[in-house]
CSV table of C-alpha atoms and ligand atoms in Angstrom, one decimal:
chain,number,residue,atom,x,y,z
A,1,MET,CA,71.5,-1.6,-103.9
A,2,SER,CA,69.7,1.6,-105.0
A,3,ILE,CA,68.0,2.1,-108.3
A,4,GLU,CA,70.3,5.2,-108.8
A,5,GLN,CA,73.4,2.9,-108.7
A,6,LEU,CA,71.8,0.4,-111.1
A,7,ALA,CA,70.8,3.3,-113.4
A,8,GLU,CA,74.3,4.7,-113.3
A,9,THR,CA,75.8,1.4,-114.3
A,10,ALA,CA,73.2,0.9,-117.1
A,11,GLN,CA,73.9,4.4,-118.4
A,12,ALA,CA,77.7,3.8,-118.4
A,13,MET,CA,77.2,0.6,-120.4
A,14,VAL,CA,75.7,2.6,-123.2
A,15,ALA,CA,77.8,5.7,-122.9
A,16,ALA,CA,78.0,7.7,-126.2
A,17,GLY,CA,80.1,5.9,-128.8
A,18,LYS,CA,80.7,2.9,-126.6
A,19,GLY,CA,79.4,-0.7,-126.6
A,20,ILE,CA,80.0,-4.1,-125.1
A,21,ILE,CA,82.2,-7.0,-126.2
A,22,ALA,CA,80.5,-10.4,-125.5
A,23,ILE,CA,83.1,-13.0,-124.7
A,24,ASP,CA,80.8,-15.2,-122.6
A,25,GLU,CA,81.0,-18.3,-124.8
A,26,SER,CA,80.4,-21.4,-122.7
A,27,THR,CA,83.1,-24.1,-122.8
A,28,THR,CA,81.2,-26.0,-125.4
A,29,THR,CA,80.6,-22.9,-127.6
A,30,ILE,CA,84.3,-21.7,-127.4
A,31,ALA,CA,85.3,-25.3,-128.3
A,32,LYS,CA,83.4,-24.8,-131.6
A,33,ARG,CA,85.0,-21.4,-132.3
A,34,PHE,CA,88.5,-22.8,-131.5
A,35,GLN,CA,87.9,-25.9,-133.6
A,36,GLY,CA,87.0,-23.7,-136.5
A,37,VAL,CA,90.6,-22.2,-136.5
A,38,GLY,CA,92.5,-25.2,-135.2
A,39,ILE,CA,93.1,-24.1,-131.6
A,40,GLU,CA,93.0,-26.8,-128.8
A,41,ASN,CA,90.3,-26.1,-126.3
A,42,THR,CA,92.3,-26.2,-123.1
A,43,GLU,CA,91.7,-24.0,-120.0
A,44,GLU,CA,95.0,-22.2,-120.6
A,45,ASN,CA,94.2,-21.4,-124.3
A,46,ARG,CA,90.8,-20.1,-123.2
A,47,ARG,CA,92.5,-18.0,-120.5
A,48,ALA,CA,95.1,-16.7,-122.9
A,49,TYR,CA,92.5,-15.8,-125.5
A,50,ARG,CA,90.3,-13.9,-123.1
A,51,GLU,CA,93.5,-12.1,-121.8
A,52,LEU,CA,94.2,-11.1,-125.4
A,53,LEU,CA,90.7,-9.6,-125.8
A,54,LEU,CA,90.5,-7.9,-122.4
A,55,THR,CA,94.0,-6.4,-122.3
A,56,THR,CA,93.7,-4.8,-125.8
A,57,PRO,CA,95.4,-1.4,-125.4
A,58,LYS,CA,92.9,1.5,-125.1
A,59,LEU,CA,90.0,-0.9,-125.4
A,60,SER,CA,87.9,1.4,-123.2
A,61,ASP,CA,88.0,4.1,-125.9
A,62,TYR,CA,85.1,2.3,-127.5
A,63,ILE,CA,84.2,-0.5,-125.1
A,64,SER,CA,82.2,0.1,-121.9
A,65,GLY,CA,81.9,-3.4,-120.6
A,66,ALA,CA,82.6,-7.1,-121.4
A,67,ILE,CA,80.4,-10.1,-120.7
A,68,LEU,CA,82.4,-13.0,-119.3
A,69,PHE,CA,81.7,-16.7,-118.7
A,70,ASP,CA,81.8,-18.1,-115.2
A,71,GLU,CA,85.3,-19.6,-115.7
A,72,THR,CA,86.7,-16.3,-117.0
A,73,LEU,CA,85.5,-14.3,-114.1
A,74,ARG,CA,87.6,-16.6,-111.9
A,75,GLN,CA,90.7,-16.4,-114.0
A,76,SER,CA,93.6,-13.9,-114.1
A,77,THR,CA,96.1,-12.3,-116.5
A,78,LYS,CA,99.4,-14.1,-116.8
A,79,ASP,CA,100.8,-11.6,-114.3
A,80,GLY,CA,98.2,-12.8,-111.8
A,81,VAL,CA,95.7,-9.9,-111.9
A,82,PRO,CA,92.1,-11.2,-111.7
A,83,PHE,CA,90.4,-10.3,-114.9
A,84,ALA,CA,87.6,-8.4,-113.1
A,85,LYS,CA,90.1,-6.2,-111.3
A,86,TYR,CA,92.1,-5.6,-114.5
A,87,MET,CA,88.9,-4.5,-116.2
A,88,ALA,CA,87.7,-2.2,-113.4
A,89,ASP,CA,91.2,-0.6,-113.4
A,90,HIS,CA,91.0,-0.1,-117.1
A,91,GLY,CA,87.5,1.4,-117.3
A,92,ILE,CA,85.7,-1.7,-118.5
A,93,ILE,CA,82.6,-2.9,-116.5
A,94,PRO,CA,82.7,-6.6,-115.8
A,95,GLY,CA,79.6,-8.5,-116.8
A,96,ILE,CA,78.7,-12.2,-116.5
A,97,LYS,CA,76.5,-14.6,-118.4
A,98,VAL,CA,74.2,-16.3,-115.8
A,99,ASP,CA,71.8,-18.5,-117.7
A,100,LYS,CA,72.5,-22.2,-118.0
A,101,GLY,CA,71.7,-22.5,-121.7
A,102,THR,CA,68.6,-23.7,-123.6
A,103,HIS,CA,66.7,-27.0,-123.2
A,104,ALA,CA,63.8,-28.5,-125.1
A,105,LEU,CA,60.6,-26.9,-124.0
A,106,ALA,CA,58.2,-29.7,-123.0
A,107,GLY,CA,55.0,-29.7,-125.0
A,108,CYS,CA,56.5,-27.5,-127.7
A,109,PRO,CA,58.4,-29.5,-130.3
A,110,GLY,CA,61.3,-27.6,-131.9
A,111,GLU,CA,61.3,-24.9,-129.3
A,112,VAL,CA,63.6,-24.2,-126.4
A,113,VAL,CA,63.5,-22.5,-123.0
A,114,THR,CA,66.5,-21.1,-121.1
A,115,GLU,CA,67.2,-22.6,-117.7
A,116,GLY,CA,69.2,-21.4,-114.8
A,117,LEU,CA,66.8,-19.8,-112.2
A,118,ASP,CA,67.4,-22.5,-109.5
A,119,GLY,CA,70.0,-21.2,-107.1
A,120,LEU,CA,70.4,-18.0,-109.1
A,121,ARG,CA,70.2,-15.6,-106.2
A,122,ASP,CA,73.3,-17.2,-104.5
A,123,ARG,CA,75.2,-17.3,-107.7
A,124,LEU,CA,74.4,-13.6,-108.3
A,125,LYS,CA,75.6,-12.7,-104.8
A,126,GLU,CA,78.9,-14.5,-105.5
A,127,TYR,CA,79.3,-12.8,-108.9
A,128,TYR,CA,78.8,-9.4,-107.3
A,129,LYS,CA,81.6,-10.2,-104.8
A,130,LEU,CA,83.8,-11.3,-107.7
A,131,GLY,CA,83.3,-7.8,-109.3
A,132,ALA,CA,80.5,-8.3,-111.8
A,133,ARG,CA,78.1,-5.3,-112.2
A,134,PHE,CA,75.8,-6.6,-114.9
A,135,ALA,CA,74.5,-10.0,-115.9
A,136,LYS,CA,73.2,-11.4,-119.2
A,137,TRP,CA,70.5,-14.0,-119.8
A,138,ARG,CA,69.8,-15.2,-123.4
A,139,ALA,CA,66.5,-16.6,-124.5
A,140,VAL,CA,66.3,-18.2,-127.9
A,141,ILE,CA,63.2,-17.9,-130.2
A,142,THR,CA,63.2,-20.0,-133.4
A,143,ILE,CA,61.2,-19.1,-136.4
A,144,GLY,CA,59.8,-22.0,-138.4
A,145,GLU,CA,56.6,-23.7,-139.5
A,146,ASP,CA,54.0,-22.8,-136.9
A,147,ILE,CA,56.6,-21.5,-134.5
A,148,PRO,CA,57.3,-19.6,-132.3
A,149,SER,CA,54.3,-20.6,-130.2
A,150,GLY,CA,52.8,-18.2,-127.7
A,151,THR,CA,53.8,-20.7,-125.0
A,152,CYS,CA,57.4,-20.5,-125.9
A,153,ILE,CA,57.4,-16.7,-126.1
A,154,GLU,CA,55.8,-16.4,-122.7
A,155,ALA,CA,57.8,-19.1,-120.9
A,156,ASN,CA,61.0,-17.4,-122.0
A,157,ALA,CA,59.7,-13.9,-121.2
A,158,HIS,CA,58.7,-15.1,-117.7
A,159,ALA,CA,62.2,-16.6,-117.1
A,160,LEU,CA,63.9,-13.4,-118.3
A,161,ALA,CA,61.8,-11.3,-115.9
A,162,ARG,CA,62.4,-13.6,-112.9
A,163,TYR,CA,66.2,-13.4,-113.6
A,164,ALA,CA,66.1,-9.6,-114.1
A,165,ALA,CA,64.3,-9.1,-110.8
A,166,LEU,CA,66.9,-11.2,-109.0
A,167,CYS,CA,69.7,-9.3,-110.6
A,168,GLN,CA,68.4,-6.0,-109.4
A,169,GLU,CA,67.9,-7.3,-105.9
A,170,CYS,CA,71.6,-8.4,-105.9
A,171,GLY,CA,72.9,-5.1,-107.4
A,172,LEU,CA,73.5,-6.2,-111.0
A,173,VAL,CA,72.0,-4.6,-114.0
A,174,PRO,CA,70.1,-7.2,-116.0
A,175,MET,CA,70.9,-7.3,-119.7
A,176,VAL,CA,67.8,-9.1,-121.0
A,177,GLU,CA,68.5,-10.9,-124.3
A,178,PRO,CA,65.6,-12.4,-126.2
A,179,GLU,CA,67.3,-13.5,-129.4
A,180,VAL,CA,65.1,-14.2,-132.5
A,181,LEU,CA,67.4,-16.5,-134.5
A,182,MET,CA,68.4,-15.7,-138.1
A,183,ASP,CA,68.2,-19.5,-138.9
A,184,GLY,CA,65.5,-20.2,-141.5
A,185,ASP,CA,64.1,-18.9,-144.8
A,186,HIS,CA,61.6,-16.4,-143.3
A,187,ASN,CA,61.5,-12.9,-144.7
A,188,ILE,CA,62.0,-9.7,-142.9
A,189,GLU,CA,58.3,-9.1,-142.3
A,190,VAL,CA,58.0,-12.4,-140.4
A,191,CYS,CA,61.0,-11.5,-138.3
A,192,TYR,CA,59.4,-8.1,-137.6
A,193,GLU,CA,56.1,-9.8,-136.4
A,194,VAL,CA,57.9,-12.3,-134.2
A,195,THR,CA,60.3,-9.7,-132.7
A,196,GLU,CA,57.4,-7.4,-132.0
A,197,ALA,CA,55.5,-10.2,-130.2
A,198,VAL,CA,58.6,-11.3,-128.2
A,199,LEU,CA,59.4,-7.7,-127.1
A,200,ARG,CA,55.8,-7.0,-126.1
A,201,SER,CA,55.7,-10.2,-124.0
A,202,LEU,CA,59.1,-9.4,-122.5
A,203,PHE,CA,58.2,-5.9,-121.3
A,204,GLY,CA,54.8,-7.2,-120.0
A,205,ALA,CA,56.7,-9.8,-118.0
A,206,LEU,CA,59.3,-7.3,-116.7
A,207,TYR,CA,56.4,-5.1,-115.5
A,208,GLU,CA,54.7,-8.1,-113.8
A,209,GLN,CA,57.9,-8.9,-111.9
A,210,ASN,CA,58.5,-5.4,-110.7
A,211,VAL,CA,61.7,-4.9,-112.7
A,212,LEU,CA,62.9,-1.3,-112.8
A,213,LEU,CA,63.5,-0.4,-116.4
A,214,GLU,CA,65.8,2.5,-115.4
A,215,GLY,CA,68.3,-0.2,-114.3
A,216,THR,CA,67.8,-2.6,-117.2
A,217,ILE,CA,69.5,-3.0,-120.7
A,218,LEU,CA,67.9,-4.7,-123.6
A,219,LYS,CA,70.1,-6.9,-125.8
A,220,ALA,CA,68.1,-7.3,-129.0
A,221,SER,CA,68.4,-9.1,-132.3
A,222,MET,CA,67.9,-7.0,-135.4
A,223,VAL,CA,64.8,-7.3,-137.6
A,224,ILE,CA,66.4,-9.1,-140.6
A,225,ALA,CA,65.5,-11.8,-143.0
A,226,GLY,CA,66.4,-15.4,-142.2
A,227,LYS,CA,69.8,-16.6,-143.5
A,228,ASP,CA,68.2,-18.9,-146.1
A,229,CYS,CA,65.7,-16.3,-147.4
A,230,GLU,CA,66.2,-15.5,-151.0
A,231,GLU,CA,65.0,-11.9,-150.6
A,232,GLN,CA,67.6,-10.2,-148.3
A,233,ALA,CA,66.6,-6.7,-147.2
A,234,ASP,CA,69.1,-3.9,-147.8
A,235,VAL,CA,70.9,-2.1,-145.0
A,236,ASP,CA,68.3,0.8,-144.8
A,237,GLU,CA,65.4,-1.6,-144.6
A,238,VAL,CA,66.9,-3.6,-141.8
A,239,ALA,CA,67.7,-0.3,-139.9
A,240,GLU,CA,64.3,1.2,-140.4
A,241,SER,CA,62.4,-2.0,-139.6
A,242,THR,CA,64.5,-2.6,-136.4
A,243,VAL,CA,64.0,0.9,-135.2
A,244,MET,CA,60.3,0.9,-135.9
A,245,CYS,CA,59.8,-2.4,-134.1
A,246,LEU,CA,61.8,-1.1,-131.1
A,247,LYS,CA,59.9,2.2,-131.0
A,248,SER,CA,56.6,0.3,-130.9
A,249,THR,CA,57.6,-2.0,-128.1
A,250,VAL,CA,60.4,-0.6,-125.9
A,251,PRO,CA,59.6,2.0,-123.2
A,252,ALA,CA,61.5,5.2,-123.6
A,253,ILE,CA,62.7,5.1,-119.9
A,254,LEU,CA,65.0,2.1,-120.8
A,255,PRO,CA,68.7,3.5,-120.6
A,256,GLY,CA,69.7,1.7,-123.8
A,257,VAL,CA,69.5,-1.1,-126.3
A,258,VAL,CA,72.5,-3.1,-127.6
A,259,PHE,CA,72.4,-5.6,-130.4
A,260,LEU,CA,73.8,-9.1,-130.8
A,261,SER,CA,75.4,-9.9,-134.2
A,262,GLY,CA,73.7,-13.3,-134.5
A,263,GLY,CA,75.7,-14.6,-137.5
A,264,GLN,CA,75.9,-11.3,-139.5
A,265,THR,CA,79.2,-10.5,-141.1
A,266,ASP,CA,81.4,-8.0,-139.4
A,267,GLU,CA,80.6,-5.4,-142.0
A,268,GLN,CA,76.8,-6.0,-142.0
A,269,SER,CA,76.6,-5.7,-138.2
A,270,THR,CA,78.5,-2.4,-138.3
A,271,ALA,CA,76.6,-1.0,-141.3
A,272,HIS,CA,73.2,-1.9,-139.8
A,273,LEU,CA,74.0,-0.2,-136.4
A,274,ASN,CA,75.4,2.8,-138.2
A,275,ALA,CA,72.3,3.2,-140.4
A,276,MET,CA,70.0,3.0,-137.4
A,277,ASN,CA,71.9,5.8,-135.7
A,278,GLN,CA,71.5,7.9,-138.7
A,279,LEU,CA,67.8,7.8,-138.6
A,280,GLY,CA,67.5,10.9,-136.4
A,281,SER,CA,66.8,11.2,-132.7
A,282,LEU,CA,65.8,8.0,-130.9
A,283,PRO,CA,64.4,7.4,-127.4
A,284,TRP,CA,67.5,5.4,-126.3
A,285,PRO,CA,71.1,5.0,-127.3
A,286,LEU,CA,71.5,2.1,-129.7
A,287,SER,CA,74.8,0.3,-129.4
A,288,PHE,CA,76.4,-3.1,-129.8
A,289,SER,CA,77.1,-6.2,-127.6
A,290,TYR,CA,78.7,-8.3,-130.3
A,291,GLY,CA,80.4,-11.6,-129.9
A,292,ARG,CA,81.3,-13.0,-133.2
A,293,ALA,CA,81.3,-9.7,-135.0
A,294,MET,CA,83.8,-8.3,-132.5
A,295,GLN,CA,86.1,-11.4,-132.3
A,296,GLN,CA,86.1,-13.5,-135.4
A,297,ALA,CA,88.8,-11.6,-137.4
A,298,ALA,CA,91.1,-11.4,-134.3
A,299,LEU,CA,90.6,-15.1,-133.4
A,300,LYS,CA,91.5,-16.1,-137.0
A,301,LEU,CA,94.7,-14.0,-136.9
A,302,TRP,CA,95.7,-15.2,-133.4
A,303,SER,CA,95.2,-18.9,-134.4
A,304,GLN,CA,97.9,-18.6,-137.0
A,305,ASP,CA,100.6,-17.8,-134.4
A,306,LEU,CA,99.5,-17.7,-130.8
A,307,LYS,CA,102.6,-15.8,-129.5
A,308,GLY,CA,103.7,-13.9,-132.6
A,309,ASN,CA,100.2,-12.5,-133.5
A,310,PHE,CA,99.1,-11.6,-130.0
A,311,ALA,CA,99.6,-7.8,-130.4
A,312,LYS,CA,98.4,-7.9,-134.1
A,313,ALA,CA,95.2,-9.6,-133.0
A,314,GLN,CA,94.7,-7.0,-130.3
A,315,ALA,CA,95.0,-4.3,-133.0
A,316,VAL,CA,92.2,-6.0,-134.9
A,317,VAL,CA,90.0,-6.1,-131.7
A,318,TYR,CA,90.7,-2.4,-131.3
A,319,GLU,CA,89.8,-1.7,-134.9
A,320,ARG,CA,86.4,-3.5,-134.6
A,321,ALA,CA,85.7,-1.7,-131.4
A,322,LYS,CA,86.4,1.6,-133.1
A,323,GLU,CA,84.2,0.8,-136.1
A,324,ASN,CA,81.3,-0.2,-133.9
A,325,GLY,CA,81.8,2.7,-131.5
A,326,LEU,CA,81.6,5.0,-134.5
A,327,ALA,CA,78.5,3.2,-135.7
A,328,ALA,CA,76.9,3.7,-132.3
A,329,LEU,CA,77.1,7.4,-133.1
A,330,GLY,CA,76.1,7.0,-136.8
A,331,LYS,CA,79.6,8.2,-137.8
A,332,TRP,CA,81.0,5.1,-139.4
A,333,GLU,CA,82.2,5.7,-142.9
A,334,GLY,CA,82.7,2.2,-144.1
B,401,13P,P1,76.9,-12.8,-131.3
B,401,13P,O1,77.1,-11.3,-131.5
B,401,13P,O2,78.0,-13.7,-131.8
B,401,13P,O3,75.5,-13.2,-131.7
B,401,13P,O4,76.9,-13.1,-129.7
B,401,13P,C1,76.3,-12.2,-128.9
B,401,13P,C2,75.8,-12.9,-127.7
B,401,13P,O5,76.2,-12.6,-126.6
B,401,13P,C3,74.9,-14.0,-127.9
B,401,13P,O6,74.3,-14.3,-126.6
């Protein structure tokens, strides 16, 4: 795989006015989402729900790619078309979550490290054959008393860089995701310091592992106060802090940065992205790779009548894609 092909895929993922829909919830995570709206967590319900999302009419107007879970990449529409083929035929780049989730980090109480490097090369080769062209790995950094530790930041950055190098070898664009959680009562300044340290460590590790940044996408968390912090920053402060933090840590050669929504409301996630894109010219496109902020309204509607609300829920998905696509251009009007 040439770097030109990786760079082409990476650029298509962050094409102007488009972003990614993250629908890569593991079976345990989707169980929680389904439970929240009273849907039974069966394989067929998971398949039907992912079909609803992926077959939303004209989704590619605002969506460049979708991140799937292993099970979904092996599933098909009710008419028997493999999801990866359906996506490729409809202008949506298939992506795949390849990490195996977080585990307690030995020696670092309260902190986690993401696992999944063992056997990853073979899994990536198979995912490529199944049609995936980019792959996501999520590291989780928790802010709390005396954490994150340098050990946790470095262990996660090292794993992200090892996975990214393997992805590029196998022809997939790595979407590296070091998520700084919104859990906690820390203020926005603390989030800034932690995010800055995490991104510095990540780009150092990517360099050490010979990862080509031209063929890499960063999936970042925004610089924002913890959920339980009494002093919530306004939209402009979140946008300015996030952009400043990225400018001081992320090399300009990176094709693009996309954000996770991380527990923000739909409106917050769109407003923050929009405000960032109104800050003037930036070194990279800033777009979205939202999970909950793309899906939660549609899931709720669908859960009320799985058959009857299928098309209505798709219209909601399209609307959220449109709002976020406009925000990626700084043209969302609220
Ligand atoms: P949220 O937007 O719901 O945070 O999910 C994005 C994601 O892919 C987390 O890994």
